[in-house]
Short mmCIF file of C-alpha atoms in Angstrom, two decimals:
data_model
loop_
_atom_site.label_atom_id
_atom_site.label_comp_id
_atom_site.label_asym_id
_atom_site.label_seq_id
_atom_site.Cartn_x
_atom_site.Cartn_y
_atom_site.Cartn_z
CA UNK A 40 -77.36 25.08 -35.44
CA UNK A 41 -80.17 27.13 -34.64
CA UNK A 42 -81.00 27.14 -38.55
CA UNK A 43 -81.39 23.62 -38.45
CA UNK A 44 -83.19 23.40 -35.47
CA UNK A 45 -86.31 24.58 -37.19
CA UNK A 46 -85.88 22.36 -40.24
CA UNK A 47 -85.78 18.99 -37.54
CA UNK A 48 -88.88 20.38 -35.09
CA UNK A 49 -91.19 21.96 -37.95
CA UNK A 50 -90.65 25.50 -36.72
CA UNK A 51 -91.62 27.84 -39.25
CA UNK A 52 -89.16 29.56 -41.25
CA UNK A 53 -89.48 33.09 -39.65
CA UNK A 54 -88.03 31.66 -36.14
CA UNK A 55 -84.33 31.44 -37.23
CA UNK A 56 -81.94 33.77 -36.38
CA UNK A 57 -81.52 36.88 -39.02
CA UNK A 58 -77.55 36.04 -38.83
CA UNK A 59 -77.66 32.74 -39.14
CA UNK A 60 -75.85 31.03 -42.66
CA UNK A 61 -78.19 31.33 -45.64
CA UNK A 62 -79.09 27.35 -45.99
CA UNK A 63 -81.02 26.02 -48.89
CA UNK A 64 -84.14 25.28 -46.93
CA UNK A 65 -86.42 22.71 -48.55
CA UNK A 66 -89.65 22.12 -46.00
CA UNK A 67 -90.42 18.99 -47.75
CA UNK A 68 -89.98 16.11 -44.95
CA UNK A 69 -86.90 13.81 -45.72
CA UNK A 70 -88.83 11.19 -46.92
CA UNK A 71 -89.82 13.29 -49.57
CA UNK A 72 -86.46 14.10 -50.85
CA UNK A 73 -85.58 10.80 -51.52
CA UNK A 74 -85.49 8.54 -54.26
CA UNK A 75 -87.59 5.44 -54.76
CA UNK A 76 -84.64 3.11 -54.34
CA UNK A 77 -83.65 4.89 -50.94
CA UNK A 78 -87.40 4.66 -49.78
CA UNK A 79 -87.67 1.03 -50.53
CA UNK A 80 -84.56 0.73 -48.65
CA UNK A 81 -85.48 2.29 -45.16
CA UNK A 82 -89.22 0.65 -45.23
CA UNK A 83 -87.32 -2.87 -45.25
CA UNK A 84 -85.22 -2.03 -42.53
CA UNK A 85 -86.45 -4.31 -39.94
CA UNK A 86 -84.13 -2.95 -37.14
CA UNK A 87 -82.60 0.27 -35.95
CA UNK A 88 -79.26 -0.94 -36.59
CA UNK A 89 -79.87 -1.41 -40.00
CA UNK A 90 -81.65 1.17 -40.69
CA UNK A 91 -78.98 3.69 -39.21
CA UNK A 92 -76.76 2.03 -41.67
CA UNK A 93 -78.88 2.92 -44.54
CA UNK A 94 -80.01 6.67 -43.33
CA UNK A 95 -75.74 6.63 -43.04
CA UNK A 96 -75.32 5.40 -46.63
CA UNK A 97 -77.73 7.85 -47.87
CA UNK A 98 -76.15 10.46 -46.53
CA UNK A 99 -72.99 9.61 -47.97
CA UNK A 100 -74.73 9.96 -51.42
CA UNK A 101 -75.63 12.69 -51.18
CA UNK A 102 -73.00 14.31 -49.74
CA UNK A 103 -70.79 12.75 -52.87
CA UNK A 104 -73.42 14.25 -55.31
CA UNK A 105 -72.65 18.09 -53.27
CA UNK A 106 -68.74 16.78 -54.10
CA UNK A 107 -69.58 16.16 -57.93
CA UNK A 108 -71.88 19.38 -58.39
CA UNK A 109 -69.13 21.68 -56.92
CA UNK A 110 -66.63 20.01 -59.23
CA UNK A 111 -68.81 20.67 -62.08
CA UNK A 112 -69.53 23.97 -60.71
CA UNK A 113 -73.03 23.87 -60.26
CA UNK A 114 -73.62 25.35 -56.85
CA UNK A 115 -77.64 25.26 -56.66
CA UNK A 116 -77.26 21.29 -56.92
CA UNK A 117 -74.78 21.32 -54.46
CA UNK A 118 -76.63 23.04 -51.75
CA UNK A 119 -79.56 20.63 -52.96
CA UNK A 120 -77.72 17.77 -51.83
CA UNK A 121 -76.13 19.21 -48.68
CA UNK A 122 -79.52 19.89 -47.22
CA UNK A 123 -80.39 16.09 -48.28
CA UNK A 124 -77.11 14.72 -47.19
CA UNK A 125 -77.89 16.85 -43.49
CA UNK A 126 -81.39 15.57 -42.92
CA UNK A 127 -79.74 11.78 -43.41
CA UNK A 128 -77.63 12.09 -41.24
CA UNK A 129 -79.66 13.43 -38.69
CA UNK A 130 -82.14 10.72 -38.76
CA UNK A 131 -78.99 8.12 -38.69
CA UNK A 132 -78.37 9.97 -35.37
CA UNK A 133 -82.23 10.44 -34.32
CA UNK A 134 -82.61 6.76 -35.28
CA UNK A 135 -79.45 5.34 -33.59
CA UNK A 136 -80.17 6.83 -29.88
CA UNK A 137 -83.92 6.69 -29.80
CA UNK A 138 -83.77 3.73 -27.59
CA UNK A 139 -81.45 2.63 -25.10
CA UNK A 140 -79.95 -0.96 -27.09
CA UNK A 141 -76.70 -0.29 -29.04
CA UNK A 142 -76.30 3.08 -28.07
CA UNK A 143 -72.48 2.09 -27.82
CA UNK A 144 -72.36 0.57 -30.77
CA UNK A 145 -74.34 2.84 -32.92
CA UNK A 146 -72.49 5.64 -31.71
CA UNK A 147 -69.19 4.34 -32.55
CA UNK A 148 -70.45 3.77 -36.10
CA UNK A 149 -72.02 6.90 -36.44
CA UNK A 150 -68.60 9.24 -35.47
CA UNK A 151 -65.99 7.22 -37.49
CA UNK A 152 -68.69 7.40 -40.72
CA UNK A 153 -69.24 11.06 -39.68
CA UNK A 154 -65.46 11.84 -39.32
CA UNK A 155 -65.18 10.68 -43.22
CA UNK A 156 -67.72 13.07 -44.02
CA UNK A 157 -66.37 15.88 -42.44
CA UNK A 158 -63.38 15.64 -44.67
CA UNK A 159 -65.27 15.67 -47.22
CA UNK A 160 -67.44 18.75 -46.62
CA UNK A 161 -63.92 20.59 -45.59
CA UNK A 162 -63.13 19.80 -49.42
CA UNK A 163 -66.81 21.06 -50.37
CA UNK A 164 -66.64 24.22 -48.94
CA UNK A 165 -63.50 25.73 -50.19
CA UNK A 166 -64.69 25.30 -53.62
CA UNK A 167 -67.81 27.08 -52.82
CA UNK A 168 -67.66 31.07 -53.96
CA UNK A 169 -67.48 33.31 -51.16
CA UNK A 170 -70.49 34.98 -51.11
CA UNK A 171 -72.21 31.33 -50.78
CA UNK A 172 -69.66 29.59 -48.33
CA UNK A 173 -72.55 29.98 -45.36
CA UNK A 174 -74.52 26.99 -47.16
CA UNK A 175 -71.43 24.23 -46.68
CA UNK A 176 -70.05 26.09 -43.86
CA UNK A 177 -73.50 25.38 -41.70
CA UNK A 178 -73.46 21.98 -42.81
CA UNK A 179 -69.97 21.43 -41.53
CA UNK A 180 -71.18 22.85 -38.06
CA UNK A 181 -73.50 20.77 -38.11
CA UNK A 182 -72.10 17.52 -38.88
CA UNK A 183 -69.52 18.39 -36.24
CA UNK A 184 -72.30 18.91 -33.61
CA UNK A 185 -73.76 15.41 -34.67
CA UNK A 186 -70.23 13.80 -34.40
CA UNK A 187 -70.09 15.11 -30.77
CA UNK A 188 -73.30 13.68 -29.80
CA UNK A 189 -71.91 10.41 -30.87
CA UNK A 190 -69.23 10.73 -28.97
CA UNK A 191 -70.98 11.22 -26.19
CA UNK A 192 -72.77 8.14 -26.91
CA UNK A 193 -70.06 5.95 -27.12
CA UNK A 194 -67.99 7.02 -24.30
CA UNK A 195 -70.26 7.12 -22.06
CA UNK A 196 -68.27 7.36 -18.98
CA UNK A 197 -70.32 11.15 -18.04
CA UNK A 198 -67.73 13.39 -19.70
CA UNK A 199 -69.66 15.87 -22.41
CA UNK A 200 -67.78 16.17 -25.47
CA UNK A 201 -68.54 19.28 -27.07
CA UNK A 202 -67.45 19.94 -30.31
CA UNK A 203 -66.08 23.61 -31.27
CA UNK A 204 -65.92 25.21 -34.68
CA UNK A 205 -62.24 24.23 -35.23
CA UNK A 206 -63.18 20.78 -34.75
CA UNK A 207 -61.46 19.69 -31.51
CA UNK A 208 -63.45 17.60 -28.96
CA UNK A 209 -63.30 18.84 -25.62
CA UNK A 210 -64.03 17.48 -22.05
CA UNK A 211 -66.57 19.10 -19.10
CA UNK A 212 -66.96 22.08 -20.86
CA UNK A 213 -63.18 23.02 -20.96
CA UNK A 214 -60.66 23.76 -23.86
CA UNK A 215 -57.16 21.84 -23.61
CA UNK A 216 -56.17 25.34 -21.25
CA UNK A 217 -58.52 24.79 -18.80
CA UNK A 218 -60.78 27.87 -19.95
CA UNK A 219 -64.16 27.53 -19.79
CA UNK A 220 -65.09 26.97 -23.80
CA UNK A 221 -67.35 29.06 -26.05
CA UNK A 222 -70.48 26.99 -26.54
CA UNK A 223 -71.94 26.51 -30.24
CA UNK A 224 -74.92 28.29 -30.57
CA UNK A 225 -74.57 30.02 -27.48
CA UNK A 226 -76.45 34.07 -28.15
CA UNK A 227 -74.44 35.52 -25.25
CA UNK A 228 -71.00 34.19 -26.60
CA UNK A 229 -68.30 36.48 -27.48
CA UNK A 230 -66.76 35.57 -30.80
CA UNK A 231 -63.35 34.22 -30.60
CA UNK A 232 -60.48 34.04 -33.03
CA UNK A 233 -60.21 30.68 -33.91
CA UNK A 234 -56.50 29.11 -34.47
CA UNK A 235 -55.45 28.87 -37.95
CA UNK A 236 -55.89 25.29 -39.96
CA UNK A 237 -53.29 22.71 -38.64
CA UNK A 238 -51.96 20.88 -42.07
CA UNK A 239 -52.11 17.32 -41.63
CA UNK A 240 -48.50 16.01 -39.92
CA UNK A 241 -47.84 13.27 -41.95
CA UNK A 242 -49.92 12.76 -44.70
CA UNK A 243 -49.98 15.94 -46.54
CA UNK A 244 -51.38 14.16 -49.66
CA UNK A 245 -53.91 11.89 -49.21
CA UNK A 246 -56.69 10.29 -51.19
CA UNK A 247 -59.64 12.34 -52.21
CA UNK A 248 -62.08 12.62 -49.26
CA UNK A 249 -64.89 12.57 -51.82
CA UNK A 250 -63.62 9.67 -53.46
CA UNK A 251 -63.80 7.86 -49.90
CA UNK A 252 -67.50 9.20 -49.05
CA UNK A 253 -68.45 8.11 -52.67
CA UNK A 254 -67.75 4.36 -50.55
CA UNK A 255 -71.05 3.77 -49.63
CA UNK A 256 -71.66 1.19 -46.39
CA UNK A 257 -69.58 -0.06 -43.67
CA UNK A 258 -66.59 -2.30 -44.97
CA UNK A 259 -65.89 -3.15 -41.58
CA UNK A 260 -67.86 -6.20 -40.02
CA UNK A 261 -69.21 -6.21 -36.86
CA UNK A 262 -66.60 -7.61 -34.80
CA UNK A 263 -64.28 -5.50 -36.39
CA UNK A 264 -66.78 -2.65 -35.89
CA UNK A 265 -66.47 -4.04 -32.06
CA UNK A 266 -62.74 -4.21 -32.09
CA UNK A 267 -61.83 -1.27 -32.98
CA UNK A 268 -64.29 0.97 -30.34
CA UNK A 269 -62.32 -0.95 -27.45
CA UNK A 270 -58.80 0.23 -28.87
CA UNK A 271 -59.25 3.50 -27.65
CA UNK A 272 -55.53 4.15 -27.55
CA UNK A 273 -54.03 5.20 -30.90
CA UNK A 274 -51.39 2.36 -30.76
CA UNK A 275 -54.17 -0.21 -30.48
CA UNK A 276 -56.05 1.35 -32.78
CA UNK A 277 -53.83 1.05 -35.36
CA UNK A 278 -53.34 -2.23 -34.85
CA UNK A 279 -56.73 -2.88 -35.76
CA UNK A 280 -56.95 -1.14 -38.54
CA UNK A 281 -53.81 -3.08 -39.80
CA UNK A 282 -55.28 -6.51 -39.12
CA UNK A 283 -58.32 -5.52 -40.95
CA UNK A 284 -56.23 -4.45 -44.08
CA UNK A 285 -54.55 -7.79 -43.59
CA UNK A 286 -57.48 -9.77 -43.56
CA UNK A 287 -58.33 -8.27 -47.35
CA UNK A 288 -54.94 -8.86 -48.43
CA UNK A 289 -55.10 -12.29 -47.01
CA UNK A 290 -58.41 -12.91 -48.45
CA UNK A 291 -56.84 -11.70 -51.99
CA UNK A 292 -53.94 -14.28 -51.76
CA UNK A 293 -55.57 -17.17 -49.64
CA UNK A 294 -52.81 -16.66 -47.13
CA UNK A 295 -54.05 -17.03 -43.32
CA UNK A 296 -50.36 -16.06 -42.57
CA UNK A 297 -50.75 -12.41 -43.96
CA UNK A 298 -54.25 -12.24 -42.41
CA UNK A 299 -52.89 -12.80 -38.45
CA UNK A 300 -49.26 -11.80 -38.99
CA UNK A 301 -48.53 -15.73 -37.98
CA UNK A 302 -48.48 -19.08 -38.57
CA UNK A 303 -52.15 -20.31 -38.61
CA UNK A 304 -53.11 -22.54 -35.92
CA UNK A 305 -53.77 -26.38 -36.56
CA UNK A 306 -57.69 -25.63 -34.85
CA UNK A 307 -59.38 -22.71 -36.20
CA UNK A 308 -60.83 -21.05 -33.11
CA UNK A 309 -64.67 -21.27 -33.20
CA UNK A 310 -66.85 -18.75 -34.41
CA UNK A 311 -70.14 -16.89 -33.90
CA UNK A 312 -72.93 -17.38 -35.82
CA UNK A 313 -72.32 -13.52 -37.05
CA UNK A 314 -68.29 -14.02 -37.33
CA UNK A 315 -69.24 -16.88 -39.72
CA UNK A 316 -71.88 -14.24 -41.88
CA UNK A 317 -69.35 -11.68 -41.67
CA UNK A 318 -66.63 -13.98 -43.16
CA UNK A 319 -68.96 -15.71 -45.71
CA UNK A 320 -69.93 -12.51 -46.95
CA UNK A 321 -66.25 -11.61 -46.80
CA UNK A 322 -65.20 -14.54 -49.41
CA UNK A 323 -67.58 -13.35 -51.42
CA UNK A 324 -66.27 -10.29 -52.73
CA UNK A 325 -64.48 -9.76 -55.89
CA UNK A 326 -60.69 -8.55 -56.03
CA UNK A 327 -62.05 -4.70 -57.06
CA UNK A 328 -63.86 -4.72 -53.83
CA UNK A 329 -61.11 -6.36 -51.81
CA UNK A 330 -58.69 -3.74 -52.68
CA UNK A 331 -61.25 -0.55 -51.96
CA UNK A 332 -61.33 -2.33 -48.56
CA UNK A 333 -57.96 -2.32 -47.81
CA UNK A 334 -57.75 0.98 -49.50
CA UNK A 335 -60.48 2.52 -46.55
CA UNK A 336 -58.37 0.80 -44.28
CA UNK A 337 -55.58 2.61 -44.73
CA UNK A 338 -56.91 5.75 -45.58
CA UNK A 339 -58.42 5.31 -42.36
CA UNK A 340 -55.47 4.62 -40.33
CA UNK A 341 -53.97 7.76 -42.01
CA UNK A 342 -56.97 10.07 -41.06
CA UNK A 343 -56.63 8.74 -36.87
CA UNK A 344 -52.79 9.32 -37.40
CA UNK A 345 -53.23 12.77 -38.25
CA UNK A 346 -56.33 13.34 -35.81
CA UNK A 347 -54.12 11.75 -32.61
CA UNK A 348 -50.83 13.90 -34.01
CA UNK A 349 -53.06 17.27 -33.02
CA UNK A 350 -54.17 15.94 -30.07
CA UNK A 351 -50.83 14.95 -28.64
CA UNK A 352 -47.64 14.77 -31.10
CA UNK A 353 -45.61 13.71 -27.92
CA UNK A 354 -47.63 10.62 -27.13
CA UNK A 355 -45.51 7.56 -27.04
CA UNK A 356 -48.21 5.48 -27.98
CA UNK A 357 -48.32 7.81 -31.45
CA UNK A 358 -44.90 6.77 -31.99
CA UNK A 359 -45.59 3.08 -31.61
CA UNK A 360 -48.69 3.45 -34.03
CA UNK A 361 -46.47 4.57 -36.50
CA UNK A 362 -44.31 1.86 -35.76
CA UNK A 363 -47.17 -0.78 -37.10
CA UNK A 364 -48.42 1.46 -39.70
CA UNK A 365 -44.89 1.30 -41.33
CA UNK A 366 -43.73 -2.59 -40.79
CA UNK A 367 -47.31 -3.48 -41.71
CA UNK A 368 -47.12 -1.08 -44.61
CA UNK A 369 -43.35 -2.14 -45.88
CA UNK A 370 -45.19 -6.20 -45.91
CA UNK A 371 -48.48 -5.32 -47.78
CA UNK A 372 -46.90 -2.81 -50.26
CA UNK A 373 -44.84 -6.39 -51.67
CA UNK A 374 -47.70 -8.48 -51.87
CA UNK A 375 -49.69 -5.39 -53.73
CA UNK A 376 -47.15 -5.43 -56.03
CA UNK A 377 -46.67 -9.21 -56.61
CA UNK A 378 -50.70 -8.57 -57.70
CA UNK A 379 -49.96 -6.38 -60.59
CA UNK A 380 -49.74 -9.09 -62.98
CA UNK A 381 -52.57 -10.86 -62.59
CA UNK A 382 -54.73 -8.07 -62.01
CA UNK A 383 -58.00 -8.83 -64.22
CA UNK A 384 -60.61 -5.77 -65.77
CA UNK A 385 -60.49 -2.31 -65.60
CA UNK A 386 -61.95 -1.83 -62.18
CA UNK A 387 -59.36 -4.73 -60.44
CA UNK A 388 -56.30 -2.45 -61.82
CA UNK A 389 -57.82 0.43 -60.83
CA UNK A 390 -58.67 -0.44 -57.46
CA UNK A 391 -54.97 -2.18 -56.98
CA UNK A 392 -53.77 1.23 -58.44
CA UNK A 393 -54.89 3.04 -55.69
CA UNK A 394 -54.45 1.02 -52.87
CA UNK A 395 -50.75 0.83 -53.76
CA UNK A 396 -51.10 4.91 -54.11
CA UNK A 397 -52.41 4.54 -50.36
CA UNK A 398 -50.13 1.91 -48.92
CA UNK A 399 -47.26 4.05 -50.34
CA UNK A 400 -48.23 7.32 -48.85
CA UNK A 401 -48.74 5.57 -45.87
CA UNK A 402 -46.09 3.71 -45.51
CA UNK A 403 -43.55 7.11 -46.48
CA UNK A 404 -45.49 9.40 -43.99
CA UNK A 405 -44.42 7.07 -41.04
CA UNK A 406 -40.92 6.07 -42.46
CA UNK A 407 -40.85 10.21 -42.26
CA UNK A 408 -42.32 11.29 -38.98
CA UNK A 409 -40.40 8.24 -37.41
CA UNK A 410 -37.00 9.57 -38.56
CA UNK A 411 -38.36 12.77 -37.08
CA UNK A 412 -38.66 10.92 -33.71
CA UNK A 413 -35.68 9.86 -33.88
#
């Protein structure tokens, strides 16, 4: 991190390490960097809330312009964009926990966008070359540092998350063993040999990741955004995820039965002021956006699947996750398919297309690891 360190505090170049990664430094401030439409953007930001949203949305930008350049195999852009996509999403962070309102909130938001990026840059950096892998592999490090931090933020119970190279949060300053853990960034460290890459458990073939970065924004609203930082076991979890895919569905086909799993009641529970925003704005969303919603949904629900499997693949509350993933799945993959028909334009089928590509992959990885279980 140290490399970065002097980018954020305006230390010159000369005071990194010798042995650090080779980044492509750029000394020009973020604001600099960006584009006119981006700078509009943050000066009418009237809140930090929104304006961590934005400094998040520019970062995934960015980071999907490093995805396109290494497709294309132009390497220089690439390392252009990581250093932009880094400095966003550092000021999201800087941004989000300069003050002490939201800090749960805004830290929540900031590790689930972060853990979408870091799937990304995994994809990144193994199409770098070799002898230029220390410019995506540094800003992997570092989005996994920033991730931590967020953590941190939005537990807030007084446990310190810190996050290793392989990725794993860990607790007090201790691995999963007990062992007292190798700090990043730590000079008096001895390296250790780091585990090899777990494959994912269920989902060994899912959606791009820099398909699902090139998603700019939150799809979630805000008491979604709420409920799904209280489920903090994975069965819970899931179940949000899976009302929130049935909500787009629901909004799709103008059935409130899909979107609770239940009859409707005869009163309609009253709302917030925001719940009725969130809803209004909701309605208001064409088909083609409907369906990428539901799509994040489930790619979402896939990515926690896999992330709880390495953290504990005997956890009975795993096995009741996949449970919902796979009735709610085996429901929503009929009424994607009774959609086909009247799908309208090019980007409607093509966004029904791949949520059926998701629900299906879904819905097969837990048919799978169930009959594993059983």
């Amino acid at each position: 991190m140290a490399v970065f360190l002097w980018l954020l505090l305006g230390l010159p170049p000369g005071a990194a390490a010798q042995n650090t990664p080779p980044l492509p430094v750029d000394p020009t401030l973020l604001k600099d960097l960006l584009s006119a439409e981006e700078r509009s953007l943050v000066a009418g930001a009237h809140n930090n809330l929104k304006l961590t949203d934005i400094y998040l949305d520019i970062s995934d930008k960015h980071l999907m312009a490093a995805g396109s350049a290494t497709e294309a195999g132009d390497f220089n852009a690439a390392e252009r964009e990581l250093d932009i996509y880094s400095k966003a999403a550092t000021e999201a962070s800087n941004i989000a926990f300069s003050g002490n309102e939201n800090k749960n909130k805004l830290g929540k938001r900031i590790e689930q966008r972060l853990y979408l990026q870091l799937k990304t840059l995994e994809l990144i950096g193994r199409r770098f070359p070799a002898d230029t892998a220390g410019y995506p592999e540094a800003a992997l490090e570092h989005t996994r540092q920033l991730r931590a931090h967020a953590l941190n933020q939005t537990l807030a119970v007084g446990k310190v998350l810190v996050e290793s190279k392989t990725g794993n949060d860990t607790e007090g300053g201790k691995d999963s063993d007990g062992k007292k853990e190798t700090h990043i960034g730590d000079p008096t460290a001895k390296p250790v040999a780091e585990p090899p890459v777990k494959k994912p458990q269920y989902f060994l073939s899912r959606a791009s990741a820099t398909g699902r970065a090139g998603q700019s924004g939150d799809y979630m609203t805000e008491q979604e955004n709420e409920d799904v930082r209280e489920a903090q076991e994975i069965d819970g979890r899931i179940k949000v995820f899976m009302k929130i895919a049935g909500h787009r569905l629901a909004l799709l086909t103008h059935s409130a039965e899909e979107d609770s799993g239940k009859k409707p009641d005869k009163k309609p529970s009253k709302q917030s002021e925001q719940e009725e925003k969130d809803q209004l704005a909701l309605s208001r969303l064409s088909h083609a956006d409907l369906l990428r919603q539901y799509s994040r949904a489930i790619q979402e629900t896939m990515d926690k699947l896999d992330d709880a499997h390495e953290r504990n693949p005997k956890s009975g509350a795993l096995t009741k996750a996949l449970v919902t993933l796979r009735d709610s799945t085996d429901k929503q993959l009929s009424i994607l398919h009774s959609l086909e028909a009247g799908a309208k334009g090019q980007a409607e089928t093509d966004a029904l297309r791949q949520a059926i590509k998701d629900a299906e992959e879904a819905n097969k990885g837990a048919h799978q690891a169930l009959s594993g279980k059983s």
